[in-house]
Amino acid sequence: MKKLLLLLLSLQTIHAFASEIDEDFVKKFSSLPTYSSAQISPDGKIISVVFKKDEKML
């Protein structure tokens, strides 16, 4: 009985954390700009990036 109670409590806790992570993930990454191409230098640094225009701005 104790194991069942512990299992149910664990599942409820995991579900609560998972729903917070999903909402936070969507909030942070839905506002990131999209880019169409990037040219990268040989040492691994980005030297130029072409961003796509947001349709809302047009």
PDB file of N, CA and C in Angstrom, residues 33-39 48-53:
ATOM      1  N   PRO A  33      13.935  34.251 -33.461  1.00  0.00           N
ATOM      2  CA  PRO A  33      13.882  34.530 -34.896  1.00  0.00           C
ATOM      3  C   PRO A  33      14.322  33.315 -35.709  1.00  0.00           C
ATOM      4  N   THR A  34      13.823  33.217 -36.912  1.00  0.00           N
ATOM      5  CA  THR A  34      14.251  32.142 -37.800  1.00  0.00           C
ATOM      6  C   THR A  34      15.213  32.716 -38.826  1.00  0.00           C
ATOM      7  N   TYR A  35      16.166  31.927 -39.224  1.00  0.00           N
ATOM      8  CA  TYR A  35      17.122  32.391 -40.225  1.00  0.00           C
ATOM      9  C   TYR A  35      17.139  31.419 -41.390  1.00  0.00           C
ATOM     10  N   SER A  36      17.450  31.945 -42.559  1.00  0.00           N
ATOM     11  CA  SER A  36      17.434  31.118 -43.759  1.00  0.00           C
ATOM     12  C   SER A  36      18.813  30.585 -44.116  1.00  0.00           C
ATOM     13  N   SER A  37      19.863  31.314 -43.784  1.00  0.00           N
ATOM     14  CA  SER A  37      21.208  30.818 -44.082  1.00  0.00           C
ATOM     15  C   SER A  37      22.225  31.498 -43.180  1.00  0.00           C
ATOM     16  N   ALA A  38      23.319  30.811 -42.976  1.00  0.00           N
ATOM     17  CA  ALA A  38      24.414  31.369 -42.186  1.00  0.00           C
ATOM     18  C   ALA A  38      25.726  30.926 -42.809  1.00  0.00           C
ATOM     19  N   GLN A  39      26.655  31.844 -42.870  1.00  0.00           N
ATOM     20  CA  GLN A  39      27.995  31.507 -43.338  1.00  0.00           C
ATOM     21  C   GLN A  39      28.896  31.458 -42.114  1.00  0.00           C
ATOM     22  N   SER A  48      28.045  35.678 -40.856  1.00  0.00           N
ATOM     23  CA  SER A  48      26.882  36.370 -41.407  1.00  0.00           C
ATOM     24  C   SER A  48      25.658  35.468 -41.305  1.00  0.00           C
ATOM     25  N   VAL A  49      24.537  36.093 -41.038  1.00  0.00           N
ATOM     26  CA  VAL A  49      23.281  35.364 -40.900  1.00  0.00           C
ATOM     27  C   VAL A  49      22.199  36.135 -41.636  1.00  0.00           C
ATOM     28  N   VAL A  50      21.398  35.441 -42.421  1.00  0.00           N
ATOM     29  CA  VAL A  50      20.274  36.051 -43.117  1.00  0.00           C
ATOM     30  C   VAL A  50      19.005  35.620 -42.388  1.00  0.00           C
ATOM     31  N   PHE A  51      18.292  36.594 -41.810  1.00  0.00           N
ATOM     32  CA  PHE A  51      17.066  36.306 -41.071  1.00  0.00           C
ATOM     33  C   PHE A  51      15.864  36.420 -41.989  1.00  0.00           C
ATOM     34  N   LYS A  52      14.864  35.576 -41.750  1.00  0.00           N
ATOM     35  CA  LYS A  52      13.604  35.679 -42.477  1.00  0.00           C
ATOM     36  C   LYS A  52      12.765  36.769 -41.836  1.00  0.00           C
ATOM     37  N   LYS A  53      12.051  37.517 -42.682  1.00  0.00           N
ATOM     38  CA  LYS A  53      11.170  38.552 -42.158  1.00  0.00           C
ATOM     39  C   LYS A  53       9.906  37.913 -41.616  1.00  0.00           C
TER      40      LYS A  53
END
